[in-house]
CSV table of C-alpha atoms in Angstrom, one decimal:
chain,number,residue,atom,x,y,z
A,14,MET,CA,164.7,121.0,30.0
A,15,GLN,CA,161.2,121.8,28.6
A,16,SER,CA,162.3,121.3,25.0
A,17,LEU,CA,162.9,117.6,25.7
A,18,ARG,CA,159.3,117.0,26.7
A,19,THR,CA,158.3,117.3,23.0
A,20,ILE,CA,159.4,113.7,22.5
A,21,GLU,CA,156.1,112.8,24.4
A,22,ASP,CA,154.3,113.8,21.2
A,23,TRP,CA,156.4,111.8,18.8
A,24,PRO,CA,154.6,108.9,17.0
A,25,VAL,CA,156.7,106.2,18.6
A,26,PRO,CA,156.1,103.5,21.3
A,27,ASN,CA,159.1,104.6,23.4
A,28,ALA,CA,161.5,107.6,23.3
A,29,ALA,CA,164.3,108.9,25.5
A,30,ALA,CA,166.4,112.0,25.0
A,31,ALA,CA,169.3,113.8,26.8
A,32,VAL,CA,171.4,116.9,26.4
A,33,VAL,CA,175.0,117.1,27.6
A,34,ARG,CA,177.2,120.2,28.0
A,35,GLY,CA,180.7,120.0,26.4
A,36,SER,CA,182.7,122.1,28.8
A,37,ASP,CA,182.2,119.9,31.8
A,38,GLY,CA,180.2,116.9,30.6
A,39,ALA,CA,177.2,117.9,32.7
A,40,LEU,CA,173.8,116.4,32.0
A,41,LEU,CA,171.7,119.4,31.3
A,42,GLY,CA,168.5,117.6,30.7
A,43,ALA,CA,167.0,114.1,30.2
A,44,HIS,CA,163.5,112.9,29.5
A,45,GLY,CA,162.0,109.5,28.9
A,46,PRO,CA,163.2,106.1,30.2
A,47,GLN,CA,167.0,106.7,30.5
A,48,ASP,CA,167.8,103.0,31.2
A,49,HIS,CA,165.6,101.5,28.5
A,50,LEU,CA,167.6,99.4,26.0
A,51,PHE,CA,167.2,100.6,22.5
A,52,PRO,CA,168.6,99.3,19.2
A,53,LEU,CA,171.0,101.9,17.9
A,54,ALA,CA,171.1,100.9,14.2
A,55,SER,CA,173.8,103.1,12.5
A,56,VAL,CA,174.5,105.2,15.6
A,57,THR,CA,176.5,102.0,16.4
A,58,LYS,CA,179.0,103.2,13.8
A,59,LEU,CA,180.1,106.0,16.1
A,60,LEU,CA,181.0,103.4,18.7
A,61,THR,CA,182.7,101.2,16.1
A,62,ALA,CA,184.7,104.2,14.8
A,63,TYR,CA,185.8,105.2,18.3
A,64,ALA,CA,187.1,101.6,19.0
A,65,VAL,CA,189.0,101.8,15.7
A,66,LEU,CA,190.5,105.1,16.5
A,67,ILE,CA,191.6,103.8,19.9
A,68,ALA,CA,193.1,100.8,18.1
A,69,VAL,CA,195.1,103.2,15.9
A,70,GLU,CA,196.4,105.1,19.0
A,71,GLU,CA,197.3,101.7,20.6
A,72,GLY,CA,199.3,100.8,17.5
A,73,VAL,CA,197.1,97.9,16.5
A,74,PHE,CA,197.2,99.3,12.9
A,75,GLU,CA,197.4,102.7,11.2
A,76,LEU,CA,194.8,104.8,9.4
A,77,ASP,CA,196.6,104.3,6.1
A,78,ASP,CA,197.1,100.6,6.4
A,79,PRO,CA,195.5,98.5,3.6
A,80,ALA,CA,192.0,97.3,4.5
A,81,GLY,CA,189.1,96.3,2.3
A,82,PRO,CA,189.2,96.5,-1.6
A,83,ASP,CA,192.5,96.9,-3.4
A,84,GLY,CA,193.8,100.4,-2.8
A,85,SER,CA,191.5,101.0,0.2
A,86,THR,CA,192.7,101.7,3.7
A,87,VAL,CA,191.3,101.9,7.2
A,88,ARG,CA,190.9,105.7,6.6
A,89,HIS,CA,188.8,105.0,3.5
A,90,LEU,CA,186.6,102.5,5.3
A,91,LEU,CA,185.9,105.0,8.2
A,92,ALA,CA,185.1,107.8,5.7
A,93,HIS,CA,182.8,105.6,3.4
A,94,THR,CA,185.1,106.1,0.5
A,95,SER,CA,186.4,102.5,0.1
A,96,GLY,CA,184.2,101.9,-2.9
A,97,LEU,CA,182.3,99.1,-1.3
A,98,ALA,CA,178.6,98.9,-1.9
A,99,PHE,CA,176.0,99.8,0.7
A,100,ASP,CA,175.2,96.3,2.0
A,101,GLU,CA,177.3,93.9,0.2
A,102,HIS,CA,181.0,93.2,-0.4
A,103,ARG,CA,181.0,94.4,-4.0
A,104,VAL,CA,183.3,97.1,-5.3
A,105,MET,CA,181.3,100.0,-6.9
A,106,ALA,CA,184.1,102.6,-7.3
A,107,ALA,CA,187.8,103.2,-6.9
A,108,PRO,CA,188.8,104.1,-3.3
A,109,GLY,CA,188.6,107.9,-2.6
A,110,ASN,CA,186.4,108.7,-5.6
A,111,ARG,CA,182.9,108.6,-4.2
A,112,ARG,CA,181.2,108.8,-0.7
A,113,LEU,CA,179.4,105.4,-0.9
A,114,TYR,CA,177.8,105.0,2.5
A,115,SER,CA,178.6,101.4,3.3
A,116,ASN,CA,177.6,99.0,6.0
A,117,ALA,CA,179.8,96.4,4.4
A,118,GLY,CA,182.8,98.8,4.9
A,119,PHE,CA,182.2,98.8,8.7
A,120,ASP,CA,182.0,95.0,8.7
A,121,VAL,CA,185.4,95.0,7.1
A,122,LEU,CA,186.7,97.5,9.6
A,123,ALA,CA,185.7,95.3,12.5
A,124,ALA,CA,187.2,92.2,10.8
A,125,THR,CA,190.4,94.2,10.2
A,126,LEU,CA,190.6,95.1,13.9
A,127,GLU,CA,189.9,91.6,15.0
A,128,HIS,CA,192.7,90.2,12.7
A,129,ALA,CA,195.2,92.8,13.7
A,130,SER,CA,194.5,92.6,17.5
A,131,GLY,CA,193.6,89.0,17.9
A,132,ILE,CA,190.6,90.1,20.0
A,133,PRO,CA,186.9,89.7,18.9
A,134,PHE,CA,185.6,93.0,17.9
A,135,ALA,CA,182.7,93.1,20.4
A,136,GLN,CA,185.2,92.4,23.2
A,137,TYR,CA,187.6,95.0,22.0
A,138,ALA,CA,184.9,97.7,21.8
A,139,ALA,CA,183.7,96.7,25.3
A,140,GLU,CA,187.1,96.9,26.9
A,141,ALA,CA,188.3,99.9,25.0
A,142,VAL,CA,185.2,102.1,25.0
A,143,PHE,CA,182.2,100.9,27.0
A,144,GLN,CA,183.8,99.7,30.3
A,145,PRO,CA,186.1,102.8,30.7
A,146,LEU,CA,183.2,105.1,30.2
A,147,GLY,CA,180.8,103.2,32.5
A,148,MET,CA,178.5,102.3,29.6
A,149,HIS,CA,177.6,99.0,31.3
A,150,ALA,CA,174.3,98.4,29.3
A,151,THR,CA,175.9,99.0,25.9
A,152,MET,CA,176.8,96.1,23.7
A,153,ILE,CA,177.6,95.2,20.1
A,154,ASN,CA,176.4,91.7,19.4
A,155,THR,CA,178.5,89.5,17.2
A,156,ALA,CA,175.8,89.0,14.6
A,157,HIS,CA,176.2,89.9,10.9
A,158,ARG,CA,176.2,93.6,10.4
A,159,ALA,CA,176.8,94.2,14.1
A,160,PRO,CA,179.6,96.8,13.8
A,161,ALA,CA,177.6,98.7,11.1
A,162,GLY,CA,174.4,98.9,13.3
A,163,ALA,CA,172.4,95.7,13.4
A,164,GLY,CA,173.9,94.6,16.7
A,165,GLY,CA,174.3,97.8,18.7
A,166,LEU,CA,172.2,98.3,21.8
A,167,SER,CA,172.4,101.0,24.4
A,168,THR,CA,170.5,103.4,26.7
A,169,ALA,CA,170.1,107.2,26.8
A,170,ALA,CA,172.1,107.2,30.0
A,171,ASP,CA,175.0,105.3,28.4
A,172,LEU,CA,175.0,107.4,25.3
A,173,ALA,CA,175.1,110.6,27.4
A,174,ARG,CA,178.4,109.3,28.8
A,175,PHE,CA,179.6,108.8,25.3
A,176,ALA,CA,178.5,112.2,24.3
A,177,ALA,CA,180.5,113.7,27.2
A,178,GLU,CA,183.6,111.8,25.9
A,179,LEU,CA,183.1,113.2,22.4
A,180,GLN,CA,183.3,116.7,23.8
A,181,SER,CA,186.1,116.2,26.3
A,182,PRO,CA,187.9,113.0,25.4
A,183,LYS,CA,189.7,110.9,28.0
A,184,LEU,CA,190.2,107.8,25.9
A,185,LEU,CA,191.5,109.5,22.8
A,186,ASP,CA,194.1,112.2,22.2
A,187,PRO,CA,192.1,115.4,21.5
A,188,ALA,CA,194.0,115.8,18.2
A,189,THR,CA,192.8,112.4,17.0
A,190,LEU,CA,189.2,113.2,17.9
A,191,HIS,CA,189.5,116.6,16.1
A,192,THR,CA,190.7,114.9,13.0
A,193,ALA,CA,187.9,112.4,13.1
A,194,THR,CA,185.1,114.9,13.8
A,195,ARG,CA,186.2,118.3,12.5
A,196,GLU,CA,188.3,117.6,9.4
A,197,VAL,CA,186.6,116.4,6.3
A,198,ALA,CA,188.1,113.2,5.0
A,199,PHE,CA,188.6,113.2,1.3
A,200,PRO,CA,187.2,116.8,0.8
A,201,GLY,CA,184.9,117.4,-2.1
A,202,THR,CA,183.6,113.9,-2.3
A,203,ASN,CA,180.0,113.6,-3.5
A,204,GLY,CA,177.5,110.9,-2.3
A,205,VAL,CA,174.2,110.0,-0.8
A,206,LEU,CA,173.2,111.0,2.7
A,207,PRO,CA,170.9,108.0,3.6
A,208,GLY,CA,167.3,109.2,3.9
A,209,PHE,CA,168.1,112.7,2.5
A,210,GLY,CA,169.5,112.1,-1.0
A,211,HIS,CA,172.5,113.2,-2.9
A,212,ARG,CA,174.8,115.8,-1.4
A,213,ARG,CA,177.5,117.7,-3.3
A,214,PRO,CA,179.7,117.4,-1.4
A,215,ASN,CA,178.7,114.8,1.2
A,216,ASP,CA,181.2,115.8,4.0
A,217,TRP,CA,182.3,113.1,6.4
A,218,GLY,CA,185.0,112.7,9.0
A,219,LEU,CA,186.4,109.4,10.2
A,220,GLY,CA,183.2,107.5,11.1
A,221,PHE,CA,181.3,110.8,12.0
A,222,GLU,CA,179.1,112.7,9.6
A,223,ILE,CA,179.9,116.4,9.4
A,224,ARG,CA,176.9,118.6,8.9
A,225,ASP,CA,178.6,121.4,7.0
A,226,HIS,CA,175.9,123.2,4.9
A,227,LYS,CA,173.7,120.2,4.0
A,228,THR,CA,170.1,120.9,3.7
A,229,PRO,CA,167.6,119.4,4.5
A,230,HIS,CA,169.3,117.6,7.3
A,231,TRP,CA,168.4,115.5,10.3
A,232,THR,CA,169.9,118.0,12.7
A,233,GLY,CA,168.3,121.4,13.3
A,234,THR,CA,168.4,124.5,11.2
A,235,ALA,CA,170.2,126.2,14.1
A,236,ASN,CA,173.0,123.6,14.3
A,237,SER,CA,176.3,125.0,13.2
A,238,PRO,CA,178.2,123.6,10.2
A,239,ALA,CA,180.7,122.1,12.6
A,240,THR,CA,178.0,119.7,14.0
A,241,PHE,CA,179.0,116.0,13.8
A,242,GLY,CA,177.3,112.7,14.7
A,243,HIS,CA,175.1,110.1,13.2
A,244,PHE,CA,171.5,108.9,13.0
A,245,GLY,CA,170.2,105.3,12.8
A,246,GLN,CA,167.5,103.5,10.9
A,247,SER,CA,165.9,102.4,14.3
A,248,GLY,CA,164.9,106.1,15.0
A,249,THR,CA,168.0,107.2,16.9
A,250,PHE,CA,170.4,110.1,16.6
A,251,LEU,CA,173.4,111.7,18.4
A,252,TRP,CA,174.9,115.0,17.5
A,253,VAL,CA,177.6,117.2,18.9
A,254,ASP,CA,177.7,120.9,18.1
A,255,PRO,CA,181.1,122.3,19.1
A,256,THR,CA,180.0,125.8,18.5
A,257,ALA,CA,177.1,125.5,20.9
A,258,ASP,CA,179.2,123.4,23.4
A,259,LEU,CA,176.4,120.9,23.4
A,260,ALA,CA,175.4,117.3,22.5
A,261,CYS,CA,171.9,116.0,22.0
A,262,LEU,CA,170.7,112.4,21.6
A,263,ALA,CA,167.4,110.7,21.1
A,264,LEU,CA,166.5,107.1,21.1
A,265,THR,CA,163.3,105.5,19.9
A,266,ASP,CA,162.0,102.2,18.8
A,267,ARG,CA,160.3,103.2,15.5
A,268,ASP,CA,162.2,103.0,12.2
A,269,PHE,CA,163.4,106.2,10.6
A,270,GLY,CA,160.9,107.8,8.2
A,271,PRO,CA,159.2,111.1,7.3
A,272,TRP,CA,158.1,111.4,11.0
A,273,ALA,CA,161.8,111.6,12.1
A,274,ALA,CA,162.8,113.9,9.4
A,275,GLU,CA,160.2,116.3,10.7
A,276,VAL,CA,160.5,116.1,14.5
A,277,TRP,CA,164.2,115.6,14.9
A,278,PRO,CA,165.2,119.0,13.5
A,279,GLN,CA,162.4,120.6,15.6
A,280,LEU,CA,163.8,119.1,18.7
A,281,SER,CA,167.3,120.1,17.9
A,282,ASP,CA,166.3,123.7,17.3
A,283,ALA,CA,164.2,123.8,20.5
A,284,VAL,CA,167.1,122.5,22.5
A,285,LEU,CA,169.5,125.0,21.1
A,286,ALA,CA,167.0,127.8,21.6
A,287,GLU,CA,166.4,126.8,25.2
A,288,ILE,CA,170.1,126.7,26.0
């Protein structure tokens, strides 16, 4: 795909990108070092959320089981509505009232899964998600903030496999994935979209941001409102556009900033136009 070659012009040391078709999981295009290990930052939250959803289906716990601050549940933590602060275990709001994007909330999610399953979170994620999908280079280190992003490492080749799973799930019931990615959790909740400011509303699913009509946004202007995914502070993103039957991902090793807010939407629009 010619559109992917534009990453050669990005102001980053290294970049890799891939596009995956939803209907059959085919890799439509790839550019850059596909086996280079990149830090995922908050794209790790997608992997964490998937492990949590698998745990729900396996009966480890339920979405509405208590977790986190008083009155909060697993569902609240996944949807960033637990009331926990961004980067510390401090309650800022009552559960369900505000969309407070929270790394601390994903730490609590992982700890909740560990306690309920008796299995270290990194091991659970590897056995439930990475190994079945053949994501052999992917890992979540056990360091502080790991489930929220600090410990996630992967390659474009591995994330392409995950992107295929997000479009045609084999590890999750399709109904569970639909709820997590297509249905807004706690509709009408306002909050900050990191890097882009306040959004009213700031729609989110269960671990997955839902684009809806947010603007400006890190996806393209041509992406449908149904697009879901996440981006990371390390200069990474993964989106799935069900309307286009397409997923796109890009990994870099330069922190998110104005450069990314400019070139990511351009790449996304170019990919959608080429397809």
